[in-house]
GROMACS .gro file of C-alpha atoms in nm:
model
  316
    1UNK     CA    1   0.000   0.000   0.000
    2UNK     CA    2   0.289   0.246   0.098
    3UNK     CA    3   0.476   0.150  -0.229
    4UNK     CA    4   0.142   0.238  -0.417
    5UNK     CA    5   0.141   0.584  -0.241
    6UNK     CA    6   0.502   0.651  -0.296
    7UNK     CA    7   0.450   0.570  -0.670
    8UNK     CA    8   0.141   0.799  -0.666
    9UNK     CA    9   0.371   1.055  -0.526
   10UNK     CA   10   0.670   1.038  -0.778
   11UNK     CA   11   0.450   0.990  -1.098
   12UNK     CA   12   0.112   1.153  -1.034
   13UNK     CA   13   0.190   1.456  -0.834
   14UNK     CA   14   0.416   1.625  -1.072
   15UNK     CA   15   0.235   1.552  -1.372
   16UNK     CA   16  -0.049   1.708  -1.194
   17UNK     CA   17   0.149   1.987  -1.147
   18UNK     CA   18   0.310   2.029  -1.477
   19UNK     CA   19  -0.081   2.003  -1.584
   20UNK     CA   20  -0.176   2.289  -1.393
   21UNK     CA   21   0.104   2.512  -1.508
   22UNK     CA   22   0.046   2.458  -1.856
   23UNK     CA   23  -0.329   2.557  -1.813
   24UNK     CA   24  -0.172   2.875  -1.611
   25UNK     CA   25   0.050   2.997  -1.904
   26UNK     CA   26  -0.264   2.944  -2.148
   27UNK     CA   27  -0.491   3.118  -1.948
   28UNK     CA   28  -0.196   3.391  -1.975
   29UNK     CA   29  -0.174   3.389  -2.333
   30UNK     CA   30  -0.525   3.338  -2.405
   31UNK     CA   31  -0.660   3.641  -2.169
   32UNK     CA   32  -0.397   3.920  -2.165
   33UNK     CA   33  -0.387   4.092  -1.871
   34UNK     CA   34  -0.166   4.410  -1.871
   35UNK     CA   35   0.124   4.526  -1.711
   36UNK     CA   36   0.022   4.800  -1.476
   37UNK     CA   37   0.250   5.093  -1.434
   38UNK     CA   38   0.227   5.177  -1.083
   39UNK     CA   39   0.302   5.527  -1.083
   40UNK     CA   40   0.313   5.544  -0.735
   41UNK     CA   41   0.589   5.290  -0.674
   42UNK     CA   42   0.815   5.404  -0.970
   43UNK     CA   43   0.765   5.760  -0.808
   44UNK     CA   44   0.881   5.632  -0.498
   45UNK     CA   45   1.171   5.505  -0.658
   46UNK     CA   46   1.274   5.810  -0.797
   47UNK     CA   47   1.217   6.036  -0.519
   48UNK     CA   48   1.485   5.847  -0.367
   49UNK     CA   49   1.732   5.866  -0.603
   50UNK     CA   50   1.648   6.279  -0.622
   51UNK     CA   51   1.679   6.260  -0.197
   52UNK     CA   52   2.038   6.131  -0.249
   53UNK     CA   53   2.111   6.396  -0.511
   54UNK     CA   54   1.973   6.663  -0.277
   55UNK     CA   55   2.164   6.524   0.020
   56UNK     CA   56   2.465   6.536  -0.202
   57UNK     CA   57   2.393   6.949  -0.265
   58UNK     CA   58   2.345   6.990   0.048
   59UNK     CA   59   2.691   6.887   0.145
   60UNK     CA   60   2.804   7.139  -0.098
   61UNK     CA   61   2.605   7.369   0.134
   62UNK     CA   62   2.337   7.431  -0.118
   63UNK     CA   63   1.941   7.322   0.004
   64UNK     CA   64   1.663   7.349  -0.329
   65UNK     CA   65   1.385   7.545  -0.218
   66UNK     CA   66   1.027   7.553  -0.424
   67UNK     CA   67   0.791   7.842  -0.405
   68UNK     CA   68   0.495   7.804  -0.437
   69UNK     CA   69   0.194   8.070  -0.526
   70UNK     CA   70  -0.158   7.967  -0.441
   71UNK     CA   71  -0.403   8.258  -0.483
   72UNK     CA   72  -0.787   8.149  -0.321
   73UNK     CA   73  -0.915   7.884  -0.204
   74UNK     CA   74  -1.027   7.633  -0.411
   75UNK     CA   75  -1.000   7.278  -0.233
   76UNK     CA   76  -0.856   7.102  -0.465
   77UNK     CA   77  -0.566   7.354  -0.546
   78UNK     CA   78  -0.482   7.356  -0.187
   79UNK     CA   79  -0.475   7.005  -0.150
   80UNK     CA   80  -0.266   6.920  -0.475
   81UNK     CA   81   0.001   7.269  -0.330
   82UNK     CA   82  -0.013   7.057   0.027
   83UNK     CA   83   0.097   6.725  -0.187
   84UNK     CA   84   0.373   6.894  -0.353
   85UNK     CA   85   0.488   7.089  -0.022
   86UNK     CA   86   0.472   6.716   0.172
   87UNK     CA   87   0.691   6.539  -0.133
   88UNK     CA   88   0.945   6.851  -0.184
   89UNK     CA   89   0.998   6.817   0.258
   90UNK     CA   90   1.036   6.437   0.265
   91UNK     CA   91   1.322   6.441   0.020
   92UNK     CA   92   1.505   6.744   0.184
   93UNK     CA   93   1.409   7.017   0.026
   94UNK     CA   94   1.271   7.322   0.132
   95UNK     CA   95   0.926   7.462  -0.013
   96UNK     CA   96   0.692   7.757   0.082
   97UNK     CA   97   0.347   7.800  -0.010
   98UNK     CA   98   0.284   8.162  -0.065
   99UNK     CA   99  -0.137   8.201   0.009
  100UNK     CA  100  -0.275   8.507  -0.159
  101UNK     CA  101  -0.618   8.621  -0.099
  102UNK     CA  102  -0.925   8.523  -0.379
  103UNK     CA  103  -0.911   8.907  -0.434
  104UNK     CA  104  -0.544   8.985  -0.475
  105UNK     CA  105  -0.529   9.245  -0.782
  106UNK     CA  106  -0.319   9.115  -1.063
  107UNK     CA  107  -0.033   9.388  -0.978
  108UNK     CA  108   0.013   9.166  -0.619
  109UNK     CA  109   0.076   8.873  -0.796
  110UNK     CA  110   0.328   9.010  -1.007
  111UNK     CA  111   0.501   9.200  -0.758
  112UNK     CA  112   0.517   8.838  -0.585
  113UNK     CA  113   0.630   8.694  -0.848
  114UNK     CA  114   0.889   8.960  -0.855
  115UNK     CA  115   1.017   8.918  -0.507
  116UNK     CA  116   1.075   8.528  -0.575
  117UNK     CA  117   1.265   8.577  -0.903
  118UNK     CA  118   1.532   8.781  -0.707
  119UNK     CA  119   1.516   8.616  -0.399
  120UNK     CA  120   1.855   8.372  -0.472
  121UNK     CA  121   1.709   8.130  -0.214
  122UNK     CA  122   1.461   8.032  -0.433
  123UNK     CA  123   1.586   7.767  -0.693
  124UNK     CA  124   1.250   7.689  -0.831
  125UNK     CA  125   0.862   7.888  -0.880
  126UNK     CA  126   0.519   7.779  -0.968
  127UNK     CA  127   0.184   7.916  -0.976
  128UNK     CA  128  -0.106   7.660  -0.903
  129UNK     CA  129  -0.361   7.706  -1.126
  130UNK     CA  130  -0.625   7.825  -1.200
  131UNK     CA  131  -0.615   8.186  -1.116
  132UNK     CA  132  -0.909   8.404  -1.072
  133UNK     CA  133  -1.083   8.593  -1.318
  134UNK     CA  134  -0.860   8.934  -1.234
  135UNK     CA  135  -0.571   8.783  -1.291
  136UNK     CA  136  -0.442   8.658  -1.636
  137UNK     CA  137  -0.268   8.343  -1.635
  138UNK     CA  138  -0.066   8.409  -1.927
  139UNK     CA  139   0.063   8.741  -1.762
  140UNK     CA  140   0.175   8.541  -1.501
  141UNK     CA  141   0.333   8.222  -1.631
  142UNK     CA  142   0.580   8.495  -1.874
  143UNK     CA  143   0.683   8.722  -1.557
  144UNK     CA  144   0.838   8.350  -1.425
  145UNK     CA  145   1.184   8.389  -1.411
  146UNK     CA  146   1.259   8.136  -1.727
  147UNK     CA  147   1.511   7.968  -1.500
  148UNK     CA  148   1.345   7.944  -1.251
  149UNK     CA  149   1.020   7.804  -1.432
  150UNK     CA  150   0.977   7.420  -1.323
  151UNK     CA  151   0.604   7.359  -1.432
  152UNK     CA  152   0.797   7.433  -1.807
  153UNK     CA  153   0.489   7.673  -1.890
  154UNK     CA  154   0.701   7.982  -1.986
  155UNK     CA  155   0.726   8.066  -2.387
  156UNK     CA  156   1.074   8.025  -2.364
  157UNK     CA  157   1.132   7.739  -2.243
  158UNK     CA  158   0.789   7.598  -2.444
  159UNK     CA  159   1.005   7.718  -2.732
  160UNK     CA  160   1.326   7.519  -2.634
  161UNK     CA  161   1.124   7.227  -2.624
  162UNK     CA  162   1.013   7.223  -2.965
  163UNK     CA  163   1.366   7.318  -3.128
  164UNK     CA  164   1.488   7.050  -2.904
  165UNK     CA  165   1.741   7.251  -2.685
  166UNK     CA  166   1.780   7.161  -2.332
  167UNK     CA  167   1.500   7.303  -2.087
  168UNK     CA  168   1.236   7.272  -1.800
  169UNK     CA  169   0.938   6.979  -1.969
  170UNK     CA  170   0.610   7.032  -1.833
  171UNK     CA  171   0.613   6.806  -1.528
  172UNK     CA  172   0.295   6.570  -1.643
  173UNK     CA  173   0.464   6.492  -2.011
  174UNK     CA  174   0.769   6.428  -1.841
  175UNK     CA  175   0.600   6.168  -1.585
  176UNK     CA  176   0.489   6.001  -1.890
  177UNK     CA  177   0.797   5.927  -2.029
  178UNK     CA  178   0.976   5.821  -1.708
  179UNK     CA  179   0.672   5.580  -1.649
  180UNK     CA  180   0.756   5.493  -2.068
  181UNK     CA  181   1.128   5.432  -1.991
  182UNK     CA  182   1.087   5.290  -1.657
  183UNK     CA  183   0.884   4.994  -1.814
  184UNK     CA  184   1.144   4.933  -2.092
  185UNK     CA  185   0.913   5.030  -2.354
  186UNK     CA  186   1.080   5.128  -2.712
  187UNK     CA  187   0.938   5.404  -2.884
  188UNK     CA  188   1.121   5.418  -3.182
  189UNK     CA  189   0.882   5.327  -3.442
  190UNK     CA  190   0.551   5.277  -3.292
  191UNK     CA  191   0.229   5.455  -3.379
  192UNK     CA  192   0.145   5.680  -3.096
  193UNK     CA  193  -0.215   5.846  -3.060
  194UNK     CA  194  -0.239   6.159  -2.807
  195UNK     CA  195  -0.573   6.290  -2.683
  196UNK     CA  196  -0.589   6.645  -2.600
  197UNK     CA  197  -0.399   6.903  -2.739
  198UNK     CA  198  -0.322   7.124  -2.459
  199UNK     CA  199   0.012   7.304  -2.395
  200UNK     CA  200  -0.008   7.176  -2.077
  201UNK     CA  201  -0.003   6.761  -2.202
  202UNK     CA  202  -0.112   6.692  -2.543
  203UNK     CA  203   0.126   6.920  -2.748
  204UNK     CA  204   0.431   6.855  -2.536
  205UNK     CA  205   0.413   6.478  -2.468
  206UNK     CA  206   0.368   6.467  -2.845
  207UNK     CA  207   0.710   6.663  -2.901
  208UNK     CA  208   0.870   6.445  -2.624
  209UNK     CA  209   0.746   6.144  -2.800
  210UNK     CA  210   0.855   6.274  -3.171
  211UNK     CA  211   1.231   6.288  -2.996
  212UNK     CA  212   1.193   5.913  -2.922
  213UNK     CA  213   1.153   5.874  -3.308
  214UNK     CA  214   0.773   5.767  -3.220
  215UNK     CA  215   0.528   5.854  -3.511
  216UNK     CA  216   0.219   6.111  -3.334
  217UNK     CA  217  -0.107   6.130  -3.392
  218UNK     CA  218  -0.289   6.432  -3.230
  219UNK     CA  219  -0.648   6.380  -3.168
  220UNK     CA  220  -0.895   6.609  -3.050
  221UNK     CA  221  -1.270   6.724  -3.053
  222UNK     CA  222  -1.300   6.778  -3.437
  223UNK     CA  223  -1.117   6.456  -3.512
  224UNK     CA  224  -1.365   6.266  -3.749
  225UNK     CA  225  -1.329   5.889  -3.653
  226UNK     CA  226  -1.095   5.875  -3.313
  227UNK     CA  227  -1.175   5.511  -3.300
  228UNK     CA  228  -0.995   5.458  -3.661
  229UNK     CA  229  -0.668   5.616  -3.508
  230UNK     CA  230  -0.694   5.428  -3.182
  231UNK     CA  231  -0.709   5.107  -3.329
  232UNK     CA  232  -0.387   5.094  -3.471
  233UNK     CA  233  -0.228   5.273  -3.235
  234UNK     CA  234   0.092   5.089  -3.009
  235UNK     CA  235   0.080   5.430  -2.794
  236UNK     CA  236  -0.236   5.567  -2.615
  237UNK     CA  237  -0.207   5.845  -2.432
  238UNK     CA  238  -0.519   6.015  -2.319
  239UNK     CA  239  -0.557   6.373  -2.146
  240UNK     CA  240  -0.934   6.520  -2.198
  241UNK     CA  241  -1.124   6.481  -1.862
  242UNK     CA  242  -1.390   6.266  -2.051
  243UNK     CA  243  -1.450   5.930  -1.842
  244UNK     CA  244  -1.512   5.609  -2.021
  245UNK     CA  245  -1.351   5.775  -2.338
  246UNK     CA  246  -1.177   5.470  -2.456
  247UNK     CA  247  -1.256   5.118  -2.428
  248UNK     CA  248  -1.207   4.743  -2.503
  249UNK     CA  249  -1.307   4.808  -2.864
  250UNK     CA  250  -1.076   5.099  -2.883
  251UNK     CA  251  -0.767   4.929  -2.829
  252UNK     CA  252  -0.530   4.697  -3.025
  253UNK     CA  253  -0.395   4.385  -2.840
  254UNK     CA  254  -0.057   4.469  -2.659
  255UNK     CA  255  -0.129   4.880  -2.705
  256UNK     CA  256   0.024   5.127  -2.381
  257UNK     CA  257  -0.232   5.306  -2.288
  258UNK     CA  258  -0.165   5.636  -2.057
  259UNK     CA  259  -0.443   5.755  -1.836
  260UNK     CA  260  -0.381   6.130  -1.737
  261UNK     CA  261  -0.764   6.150  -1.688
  262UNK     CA  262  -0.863   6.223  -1.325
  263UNK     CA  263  -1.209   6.339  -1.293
  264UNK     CA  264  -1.394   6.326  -1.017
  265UNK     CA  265  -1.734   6.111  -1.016
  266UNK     CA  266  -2.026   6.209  -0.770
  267UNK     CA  267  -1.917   6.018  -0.488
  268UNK     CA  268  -1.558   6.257  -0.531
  269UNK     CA  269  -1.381   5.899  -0.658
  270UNK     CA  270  -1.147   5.993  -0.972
  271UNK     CA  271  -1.202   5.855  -1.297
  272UNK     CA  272  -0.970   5.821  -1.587
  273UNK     CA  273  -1.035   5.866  -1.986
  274UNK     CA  274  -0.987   5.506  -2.001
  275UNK     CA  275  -1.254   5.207  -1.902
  276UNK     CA  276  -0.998   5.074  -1.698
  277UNK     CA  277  -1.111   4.667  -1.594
  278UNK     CA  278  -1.194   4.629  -1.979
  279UNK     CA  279  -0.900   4.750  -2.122
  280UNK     CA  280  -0.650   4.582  -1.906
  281UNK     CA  281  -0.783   4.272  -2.108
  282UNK     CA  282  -0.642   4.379  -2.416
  283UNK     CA  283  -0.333   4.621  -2.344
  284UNK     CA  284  -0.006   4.505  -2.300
  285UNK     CA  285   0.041   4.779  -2.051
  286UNK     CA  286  -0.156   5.046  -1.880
  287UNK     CA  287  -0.161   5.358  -1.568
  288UNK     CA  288  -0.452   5.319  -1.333
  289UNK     CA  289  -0.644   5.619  -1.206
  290UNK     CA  290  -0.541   5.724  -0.894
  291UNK     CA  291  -0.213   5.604  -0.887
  292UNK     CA  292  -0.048   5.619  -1.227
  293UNK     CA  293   0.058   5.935  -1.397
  294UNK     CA  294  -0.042   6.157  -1.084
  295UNK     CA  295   0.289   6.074  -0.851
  296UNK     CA  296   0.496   6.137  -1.120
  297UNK     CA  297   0.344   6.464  -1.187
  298UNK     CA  298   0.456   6.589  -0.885
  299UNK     CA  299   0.813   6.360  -0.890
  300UNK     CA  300   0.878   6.556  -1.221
  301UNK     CA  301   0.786   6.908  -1.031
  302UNK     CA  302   1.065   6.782  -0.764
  303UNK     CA  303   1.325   6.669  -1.028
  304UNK     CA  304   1.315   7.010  -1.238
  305UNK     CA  305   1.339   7.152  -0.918
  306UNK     CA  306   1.682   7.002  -0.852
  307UNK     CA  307   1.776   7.082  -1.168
  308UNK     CA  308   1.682   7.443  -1.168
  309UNK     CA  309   1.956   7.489  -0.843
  310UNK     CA  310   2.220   7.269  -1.004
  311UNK     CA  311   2.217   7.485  -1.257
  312UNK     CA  312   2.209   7.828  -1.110
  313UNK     CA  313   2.507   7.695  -0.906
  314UNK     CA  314   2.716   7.535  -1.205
  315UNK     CA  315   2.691   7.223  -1.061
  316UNK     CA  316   2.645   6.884  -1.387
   0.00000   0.00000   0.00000
């Protein structure tokens, strides 16, 4: 009887096994299920590597400090100024939130703004949008001191970017392609589609993805046929605010798919631009929403924020 058992054991058993795994692996193959880019892990990641750089300035006797302007109160603004103040403290630098009144004139903020740009302690500035209706944004992102500009919003350095000379990237197209190059995946080649065509994503991922040798596609609200485009399309990236947006159908098997959607549903849960549990199906990778692009967001604030006092002190 024990000889029957121990043959059971040595024969039985690890065909069983080998049975199982094979039925693993084609349940693997058969139903893809994506890799996810945890945003929030490969943030974490970085921030440590930009802690050690920071420690290493410091012993140089040099400490980056971000400014921060917040004028009103809208909740959200505040709470997104709080995350970057939190993130910007934890890896040693020093940051300031600078809390204007809802009814600060125009000339306020620019005299701020003034006060930062030639204050020499201050190695990088940004202004949390939006602003309210007396003061014009685009007043205020082009009195920025250029080199001291680490959202990337100024002209000038919006012009570098597109003649490819070395500047500040707007800090949510730059999370995209660390999350891109974190994950190994080659660009050079593929058919990338971008929706949105804002200066603040859609126009200056798609220049960041052009210097990868990627081939863009722009899409936006008078695109005839967005589903045509997304189809064939290796490279989603999606940045419109529309939840549900793109789906299963949408989606070629194996496509990336970016998520900078984040709107909020009425329970206050964010949702992305992409149907999220359907497409994972089909993609070969893809951000969640929370979690994905929105670290590295404000990662990418903290990096061009080192590099803004490295360079003002001559320091590779």
């Amino acid at each position: 009887f024990f000889c029957l058992i121990y043959v059971f054991w040595l024969l039985i058993i690890p065909s069983f096994v080998l049975m199982l795994s094979k039925v693993q692996t084609f349940k693997e193959d058969f139903f893809m299920v994506a890799k996810i880019l945890d945003g929030k892990q490969i943030a974490k990641d970085y921030r440590q590597g930009l802690k050690d750089q920071v420690e290493a300035l410091q012993a140089e006797g040099y400490t980056p400090k971000l400014s921060v302007i917040l004028v009103g109160n809208d909740g959200a603004s505040q709470s997104y100024v709080n995350s970057k103040k939190k993130a910007a403290e934890k890896i040693g630098m020093i940051s300031e939130i600078v809390h204007l009144d809802e009814s600060t004139s125009e000339a306020d903020v620019l005299n701020e703004l003034k006060r930062l740009n030639e204050d020499d302690s201050v190695s990088g500035i940004l202004v949390q949008v939006p602003l309210p209706d007396q003061v014009s944004e685009q007043k205020v992102l082009e009195s920025i001191n250029p080199a001291k500009d680490v959202d990337g919003f100024h002209p000038e350095n919006i012009g570098k970017l597109y003649i490819d000379q070395q500047t500040f990237v707007p800090c949510t197209p730059l999370g995209i392609m660390e999350l891109l190059n974190h994950a190994d995946i080659d660009l050079e080649g593929k058919d990338a589609v971008v929706i949105g065509r804002s200066h603040i994503v859609g126009q200056p991922v798609s220049k960041l993805l052009l210097q990868k040798n990627a081939s863009v596609t722009i899409l936006h609200s008078r695109t005839k046929d967005m589903k045509r485009y997304l189809k064939n399309a290796d490279i989603i990236v999606s940045a419109v605010g529309r939840p549900g947006l793109v789906t299963k159908e949408d989606v070629k098997e194996g496509a990336v798919v970016i998520d900078v959607g984040n709107t909020p549903d009425e329970n206050g849960k964010l949702k992305g631009d992409i149907e999220y549990d359907e497409v994972k199906e089909v993609a070969g990778a893809i951000t969640p929403v929370p979690g994905g692009v929105g670290p590295m967001t404000i990662t990418m604030v903290l990096n061009n924020t080192l590099i803004a006092e490295k360079m003002r002190r001559g320091i590779e």
